[in-house]
Short mmCIF file of C-alpha atoms and ligand atoms in Angstrom, two decimals:
data_model
loop_
_atom_site.label_atom_id
_atom_site.label_comp_id
_atom_site.label_asym_id
_atom_site.label_seq_id
_atom_site.Cartn_x
_atom_site.Cartn_y
_atom_site.Cartn_z
CA UNK A 1455 43.82 38.48 -30.07
CA UNK A 1456 42.87 37.28 -26.62
CA UNK A 1457 43.48 33.57 -26.08
CA UNK A 1458 41.88 31.84 -23.13
CA UNK A 1459 42.68 28.39 -21.82
CA UNK A 1460 40.95 26.60 -19.02
CA UNK A 1461 41.36 23.14 -17.54
CA UNK A 1462 38.66 21.27 -15.71
CA UNK A 1463 39.23 18.08 -13.76
CA UNK A 1464 37.07 15.02 -14.37
CA UNK A 1465 37.52 14.02 -10.74
CA UNK A 1466 33.99 14.23 -9.43
CA UNK A 1467 30.39 14.88 -10.36
CA UNK A 1468 29.93 18.38 -11.71
CA UNK A 1469 28.33 20.87 -9.37
CA UNK A 1470 26.39 24.08 -9.60
CA UNK A 1471 29.67 25.73 -8.59
CA UNK A 1472 31.44 24.35 -11.67
CA UNK A 1473 28.61 25.57 -13.84
CA UNK A 1474 28.20 29.10 -12.46
CA UNK A 1475 31.85 29.66 -11.65
CA UNK A 1476 33.28 28.25 -14.85
CA UNK A 1477 31.15 26.62 -17.55
CA UNK A 1478 28.61 29.44 -17.92
CA UNK A 1479 31.39 31.99 -18.38
CA UNK A 1480 33.25 29.67 -20.75
CA UNK A 1481 30.19 29.16 -22.92
CA UNK A 1482 29.85 32.92 -23.23
CA UNK A 1483 33.54 33.33 -24.10
CA UNK A 1484 33.33 30.50 -26.66
CA UNK A 1485 30.93 32.63 -28.69
CA UNK A 1486 32.98 35.81 -28.52
CA UNK A 1487 34.61 36.40 -31.92
CA UNK A 1488 37.41 38.47 -30.34
CA UNK A 1489 38.52 35.54 -28.16
CA UNK A 1490 40.09 32.25 -29.07
CA UNK A 1491 39.40 29.71 -26.38
CA UNK A 1492 40.51 26.23 -25.38
CA UNK A 1493 38.73 24.01 -22.85
CA UNK A 1494 40.71 21.05 -21.71
CA UNK A 1495 39.41 18.11 -19.66
CA UNK A 1496 42.49 17.45 -17.55
CA UNK A 1497 42.39 13.69 -17.05
CA UNK A 1498 46.17 13.54 -16.56
CA UNK A 1499 45.84 15.88 -13.60
CA UNK A 1500 43.01 13.83 -12.14
CA UNK A 1501 45.23 10.75 -11.70
CA UNK A 1502 47.46 12.52 -9.17
CA UNK A 1503 44.93 11.14 -6.72
CA UNK A 1504 43.65 7.58 -7.23
CA UNK A 1505 40.79 7.29 -9.70
CA UNK A 1506 38.54 4.36 -10.42
CA UNK A 1507 39.15 3.71 -14.16
CA UNK A 1508 35.50 3.22 -14.99
CA UNK A 1509 34.53 6.42 -13.19
CA UNK A 1510 37.39 8.39 -14.73
CA UNK A 1511 36.23 7.41 -18.21
CA UNK A 1512 32.60 8.20 -17.43
CA UNK A 1513 33.44 11.55 -15.84
CA UNK A 1514 35.69 12.59 -18.70
CA UNK A 1515 32.76 12.10 -21.05
CA UNK A 1516 30.47 13.82 -18.56
CA UNK A 1517 32.58 16.98 -18.30
CA UNK A 1518 32.63 17.27 -22.09
CA UNK A 1519 28.90 16.56 -22.31
CA UNK A 1520 28.06 19.25 -19.72
CA UNK A 1521 30.05 21.82 -21.68
CA UNK A 1522 28.27 20.85 -24.86
CA UNK A 1523 24.87 20.72 -23.17
CA UNK A 1524 25.45 24.21 -21.77
CA UNK A 1525 25.94 25.43 -25.33
CA UNK A 1526 29.70 25.63 -25.88
CA UNK A 1527 30.45 26.73 -29.43
CA UNK A 1528 32.93 24.13 -30.66
CA UNK A 1529 33.39 25.78 -34.04
CA UNK A 1530 34.88 28.91 -32.53
CA UNK A 1531 36.44 27.27 -29.48
CA UNK A 1532 38.25 23.98 -28.91
CA UNK A 1533 37.04 21.35 -26.46
CA UNK A 1534 39.42 18.45 -25.94
CA UNK A 1535 40.80 15.85 -23.57
CA UNK A 1536 44.30 16.53 -22.24
CA UNK A 1537 45.58 12.96 -22.71
CA UNK A 1538 44.58 13.07 -26.40
CA UNK A 1539 47.29 15.64 -27.08
CA UNK A 1540 50.74 14.18 -26.42
CA UNK A 1541 52.43 17.56 -26.40
CA UNK A 1542 51.13 18.13 -22.84
CA UNK A 1543 53.16 15.37 -21.23
CA UNK A 1544 56.15 16.04 -23.44
CA UNK A 1545 56.32 19.76 -22.64
CA UNK A 1546 55.70 19.03 -18.96
CA UNK A 1547 58.91 16.97 -18.88
CA UNK A 1548 60.89 19.68 -20.63
CA UNK A 1549 59.54 22.35 -18.28
CA UNK A 1550 60.19 20.25 -15.19
CA UNK A 1551 63.88 20.97 -15.71
CA UNK A 1552 63.06 24.66 -15.38
CA UNK A 1553 61.12 24.24 -12.16
CA UNK A 1554 62.75 24.00 -8.75
CA UNK A 1555 61.59 21.37 -6.27
CA UNK A 1556 61.46 24.06 -3.60
CA UNK A 1557 58.96 26.05 -5.66
CA UNK A 1558 56.74 23.01 -6.04
CA UNK A 1559 56.94 22.16 -2.34
CA UNK A 1560 55.71 25.65 -1.50
CA UNK A 1561 52.45 25.23 -3.45
CA UNK A 1562 49.48 25.34 -1.07
CA UNK A 1563 47.50 22.79 -3.09
CA UNK A 1564 50.39 20.33 -2.84
CA UNK A 1565 50.60 20.86 0.91
CA UNK A 1566 46.84 20.38 1.30
CA UNK A 1567 46.63 17.33 -0.91
CA UNK A 1568 49.64 15.63 0.62
CA UNK A 1569 47.97 16.12 4.01
CA UNK A 1570 44.74 14.59 2.73
CA UNK A 1571 46.39 11.71 0.82
CA UNK A 1572 49.20 10.81 3.22
CA UNK A 1573 49.45 7.24 1.89
CA UNK A 1574 49.96 8.43 -1.70
CA UNK A 1575 52.21 11.47 -1.93
CA UNK A 1576 53.29 10.58 -5.46
CA UNK A 1577 55.69 12.56 -7.65
CA UNK A 1578 52.79 13.62 -9.88
CA UNK A 1579 51.14 15.39 -6.98
CA UNK A 1580 54.29 17.48 -6.63
CA UNK A 1581 54.84 18.12 -10.35
CA UNK A 1582 51.15 18.80 -11.02
CA UNK A 1583 51.77 22.55 -11.60
CA UNK A 1584 54.39 21.80 -14.27
CA UNK A 1585 51.80 19.91 -16.29
CA UNK A 1586 49.42 22.81 -15.79
CA UNK A 1587 52.10 25.19 -17.06
CA UNK A 1588 52.42 23.01 -20.17
CA UNK A 1589 48.63 23.11 -20.68
CA UNK A 1590 48.73 26.88 -20.67
CA UNK A 1591 51.93 27.59 -22.59
CA UNK A 1592 51.18 25.18 -25.45
CA UNK A 1593 48.25 27.34 -26.54
CA UNK A 1594 49.89 30.76 -26.21
CA UNK A 1595 47.18 31.58 -23.70
CA UNK A 1596 47.09 35.26 -22.82
CA UNK A 1597 44.35 34.84 -20.21
CA UNK A 1598 43.65 32.00 -17.83
CA UNK A 1599 40.42 32.16 -15.82
CA UNK A 1600 41.39 30.98 -12.36
CA UNK A 1601 39.82 30.98 -8.93
CA UNK A 1602 41.80 31.97 -5.88
CA UNK A 1603 42.99 28.41 -5.33
CA UNK A 1604 44.78 28.31 -8.70
CA UNK A 1605 46.44 31.73 -8.70
CA UNK A 1606 49.65 30.36 -7.24
CA UNK A 1607 49.90 27.78 -10.04
CA UNK A 1608 49.47 30.46 -12.66
CA UNK A 1609 52.15 32.55 -10.97
CA UNK A 1610 54.50 29.57 -11.21
CA UNK A 1611 53.60 29.12 -14.88
CA UNK A 1612 54.62 32.71 -15.50
CA UNK A 1613 57.89 32.29 -13.60
CA UNK A 1614 58.82 29.14 -15.51
CA UNK A 1615 57.96 30.71 -18.87
CA UNK A 1616 59.94 33.85 -18.13
CA UNK A 1617 62.86 31.75 -16.93
CA UNK A 1618 62.85 29.72 -20.15
CA UNK A 1619 62.59 32.82 -22.34
CA UNK A 1620 65.49 34.46 -20.50
CA UNK A 1621 67.70 31.41 -20.46
CA UNK A 1622 67.34 30.87 -24.22
CA UNK A 1623 67.23 34.52 -25.19
CA UNK A 1624 70.08 34.15 -27.70
CA UNK A 1625 68.72 30.97 -29.27
CA UNK A 1626 65.22 32.42 -29.52
CA UNK A 1627 66.52 35.54 -31.19
CA UNK A 1628 68.58 33.57 -33.63
CA UNK A 1629 65.63 31.36 -34.52
CA UNK A 1630 63.38 34.46 -34.76
CA UNK A 1631 61.09 32.99 -32.13
CA UNK A 1632 59.41 35.00 -29.37
CA UNK A 1633 59.35 32.11 -26.90
CA UNK A 1634 56.47 31.55 -24.52
CA UNK A 1635 53.63 34.03 -24.19
CA UNK A 1636 53.33 35.07 -20.54
CA UNK A 1637 49.74 34.48 -19.39
CA UNK A 1638 47.67 36.75 -17.16
CA UNK A 1639 45.08 35.61 -14.66
CA UNK A 1640 41.50 36.40 -15.66
CA UNK A 1641 39.11 36.76 -12.77
CA UNK A 1642 35.64 35.55 -13.79
CA UNK A 1643 32.83 38.10 -13.63
CA UNK A 1644 30.63 36.93 -10.79
CA UNK A 1645 30.07 33.93 -8.53
CA UNK A 1646 33.70 33.05 -9.14
CA UNK A 1647 33.24 31.01 -6.01
CA UNK A 1648 29.95 29.33 -5.29
CA UNK A 1649 30.06 28.25 -1.67
CA UNK A 1650 28.58 25.20 0.00
CA UNK A 1651 24.93 25.80 0.95
CA UNK A 1652 25.49 24.24 4.38
CA UNK A 1653 29.00 25.55 5.06
CA UNK A 1654 29.13 28.88 3.22
CA UNK A 1655 32.72 29.43 4.32
CA UNK A 1656 33.77 26.47 2.09
CA UNK A 1657 33.80 26.34 -1.67
CA UNK A 1658 31.09 24.08 -3.11
CA UNK A 1659 33.04 20.96 -3.90
CA UNK A 1660 32.48 17.94 -6.08
CA UNK A 1661 34.53 15.78 -3.75
CA UNK A 1662 32.92 16.85 -0.45
CA UNK A 1663 29.90 14.72 0.38
CA UNK A 1664 27.88 17.61 1.74
CA UNK A 1665 24.14 18.25 1.77
CA UNK A 1666 25.18 21.75 0.72
CA UNK A 1667 26.50 20.60 -2.67
CA UNK A 1668 24.15 20.90 -5.63
CA UNK A 1669 25.06 18.58 -8.49
CA UNK A 1670 24.25 19.50 -12.07
CA UNK A 1671 22.51 16.17 -12.42
CA UNK A 1672 20.27 16.70 -9.36
CA UNK A 1673 16.52 16.53 -9.91
CA UNK A 1674 14.37 19.65 -9.37
CA UNK A 1675 13.16 18.10 -6.10
CA UNK A 1676 16.71 17.59 -4.83
CA UNK A 1677 17.67 21.12 -5.84
CA UNK A 1678 14.65 22.63 -4.09
CA UNK A 1679 15.40 20.63 -0.97
CA UNK A 1680 19.05 21.71 -0.90
CA UNK A 1681 18.07 25.37 -1.19
CA UNK A 1682 15.26 25.10 1.35
CA UNK A 1683 17.78 23.74 3.85
CA UNK A 1684 20.49 26.28 2.97
CA UNK A 1685 22.10 27.93 5.97
CA UNK A 1686 21.20 31.60 6.46
CA UNK A 1687 21.37 33.67 9.68
CA UNK A 1688 19.21 35.58 12.16
CA UNK A 1689 19.41 38.98 10.50
CA UNK A 1690 16.12 38.49 8.60
CA UNK A 1691 17.49 40.82 5.94
CA UNK A 1692 18.61 39.90 2.42
CA UNK A 1693 21.88 41.84 2.21
CA UNK A 1694 25.17 41.45 0.35
CA UNK A 1695 27.58 41.04 3.25
CA UNK A 1696 30.01 38.20 2.82
CA UNK A 1697 31.67 38.63 6.22
CA UNK A 1698 28.54 38.73 8.39
CA UNK A 1699 25.94 36.98 6.22
CA UNK A 1700 27.93 34.43 4.20
CA UNK A 1701 25.01 32.07 3.56
CA UNK A 1702 22.64 34.79 2.33
CA UNK A 1703 25.37 36.41 0.25
CA UNK A 1704 26.19 33.08 -1.38
CA UNK A 1705 22.53 32.60 -2.34
CA UNK A 1706 22.48 36.12 -3.75
CA UNK A 1707 25.65 35.39 -5.72
CA UNK A 1708 24.06 32.27 -7.19
CA UNK A 1709 20.95 34.25 -8.13
CA UNK A 1710 23.05 37.00 -9.74
CA UNK A 1711 25.06 34.49 -11.76
CA UNK A 1712 21.96 32.69 -13.01
CA UNK A 1713 19.99 35.84 -13.84
CA UNK A 1714 22.86 38.04 -14.95
CA UNK A 1715 22.13 40.62 -12.24
CA UNK A 1716 24.41 42.84 -10.18
CA UNK A 1717 24.36 42.37 -6.39
CA UNK A 1718 22.49 45.66 -5.97
CA UNK A 1719 19.80 44.61 -8.41
CA UNK A 1720 19.35 41.27 -6.66
CA UNK A 1721 19.25 42.85 -3.19
CA UNK A 1722 16.60 45.31 -4.41
CA UNK A 1723 14.49 42.46 -5.73
CA UNK A 1724 14.35 40.80 -2.30
CA UNK A 1725 13.84 43.92 -0.20
CA UNK A 1726 11.33 43.20 2.54
CA UNK A 1727 11.05 39.50 1.62
CA UNK A 1728 11.56 36.70 4.13
CA UNK A 1729 14.27 34.06 3.81
CA UNK A 1730 11.71 31.39 2.89
CA UNK A 1731 10.55 33.31 -0.18
CA UNK A 1732 14.09 34.27 -1.03
CA UNK A 1733 15.38 30.69 -0.99
CA UNK A 1734 12.38 29.48 -2.99
CA UNK A 1735 12.95 32.09 -5.70
CA UNK A 1736 16.66 31.25 -5.95
CA UNK A 1737 15.86 27.52 -6.17
CA UNK A 1738 13.28 28.12 -8.93
CA UNK A 1739 15.79 30.17 -10.91
CA UNK A 1740 18.41 27.42 -10.63
CA UNK A 1741 15.93 24.69 -11.63
CA UNK A 1742 14.75 26.71 -14.65
CA UNK A 1743 18.33 27.36 -15.73
CA UNK A 1744 19.41 23.73 -15.42
CA UNK A 1745 16.39 21.93 -16.86
CA UNK A 1746 17.13 22.40 -20.59
CA UNK A 1747 20.83 21.72 -19.98
CA UNK A 1748 20.03 18.50 -18.14
CA UNK A 1749 17.82 17.37 -21.02
CA UNK A 1750 20.57 17.91 -23.58
CA UNK A 1751 23.10 16.27 -21.27
CA UNK A 1752 20.96 13.15 -20.96
CA UNK A 1753 20.88 12.80 -24.77
CA UNK A 1754 24.57 13.49 -25.26
CA UNK A 1755 25.84 11.12 -22.58
CA UNK A 1756 23.90 8.26 -24.16
CA UNK A 1757 25.70 8.76 -27.48
CA UNK A 1758 29.36 8.00 -26.82
CA UNK A 1759 30.12 7.61 -30.53
CA UNK A 1760 29.02 11.19 -31.11
CA UNK A 1761 31.04 12.42 -28.11
CA UNK A 1762 34.08 10.53 -29.40
CA UNK A 1763 33.69 12.27 -32.73
CA UNK A 1764 33.45 15.73 -31.17
CA UNK A 1765 36.45 15.06 -28.91
CA UNK A 1766 38.52 13.70 -31.80
CA UNK A 1767 37.86 16.89 -33.73
CA UNK A 1768 38.82 18.90 -30.66
CA UNK A 1769 42.03 16.91 -30.19
CA UNK A 1770 42.97 17.48 -33.81
CA UNK A 1771 42.50 21.25 -33.49
CA UNK A 1772 44.38 21.34 -30.19
CA UNK A 1773 47.20 19.25 -31.60
CA UNK A 1774 47.64 21.62 -34.53
CA UNK A 1775 48.24 24.45 -32.11
CA UNK A 1776 50.28 22.55 -29.51
CA UNK A 1777 52.63 20.44 -31.62
CA UNK A 1778 54.55 23.36 -33.22
CA UNK A 1779 55.13 24.85 -29.75
CA UNK A 1780 56.70 21.71 -28.37
CA UNK A 1781 58.77 21.40 -31.57
CA UNK A 1782 59.95 24.98 -31.14
CA UNK A 1783 60.94 24.33 -27.52
CA UNK A 1784 62.86 21.16 -28.42
CA UNK A 1785 64.63 22.91 -31.26
CA UNK A 1786 65.61 25.83 -29.04
CA UNK A 1787 66.86 23.45 -26.35
CA UNK A 1788 69.08 21.63 -28.82
CA UNK A 1789 67.29 18.40 -29.55
CA UNK A 1790 68.15 16.81 -32.89
CA UNK A 1791 65.20 16.97 -35.29
N1 LIG B 3105 44.53 22.86 -11.62
C1 LIG B 3105 43.24 23.25 -12.12
C2 LIG B 3105 42.19 22.98 -11.05
O1 LIG B 3105 42.35 22.11 -10.24
C3 LIG B 3105 42.89 22.51 -13.37
C4 LIG B 3105 43.80 22.86 -14.50
C5 LIG B 3105 44.68 22.05 -15.11
C6 LIG B 3105 43.86 24.11 -15.16
N2 LIG B 3105 45.30 22.68 -16.12
C7 LIG B 3105 44.84 23.95 -16.18
C8 LIG B 3105 43.20 25.33 -14.99
C9 LIG B 3105 45.16 25.01 -17.01
C10 LIG B 3105 43.52 26.38 -15.84
C11 LIG B 3105 44.51 26.23 -16.85
O2 LIG B 3105 41.16 23.61 -11.06
#
């Protein structure tokens, strides 16, 4: 059985990039009977950079509500908040003793973030990938959908898990335990990276205040405006060419992801059309896709009691899976029961 785990940070307003690059794929996977999937709102990761408490709370609810609004099947899959399942922090501590400081210092995200937050290079920023390893290993995840920026963290997760399994080989054998499952990266189908509409060389980001970011909560007018202004080029030709026509290719990628088309199919559809038409059609497709989701989101976010109930159920399911793993690890390591 394939087991998928994904973590999503409640650290900003959700963007079209989050939806097309992650949520839409996750919703599909949540309905697949051959896959068991876990979606974790990683609030403990978010605090490695300063968060306003009120916003953190609101955004944690919002991430969950967007998943639900987009149609996540919470009977087949598990949607939960990381801090609701204590095993995450507990396993992270245990695994931190199997992670070298040098490995953590080599992580590109750590280097980037410590550049950007020079006044707050806290220990959590460094040990962030250990907590991520715990997220993954607690659920016996076989597949972790990651973008390019998270591949290095998954590689570290694998190294730590293998190291643990090797170090306690004898104990595991004696206890008839197989140890950690070693996860593989899963590269999402299409539009794995939705780029900024103004700066198509940058990933569309929830933290960047760019006119090229489309938020899931944007009105149709705002969405149309953002697409109308999207950067293209002087080729006057709708072609899939990331190197030479990054803006146009990004728009095509968005269109493909929304409509479920291949690049060739999308290119064929716009043959001979001008950029004005092209951008308008992409904008319309995005608006039509988001409208029903936005309506459901608006209802869900108003009903915190209902969200609390759904998240409590998710936490209970997650805890049932995660707790035995942390117990196994402690037993193997020699902690008294
Ligand atoms: N580090 C991931 C990111 O910033 C979020 C994350 C936390 C995650 N735990 C995870 C992703 C586990 C996949 C699996 O995007």
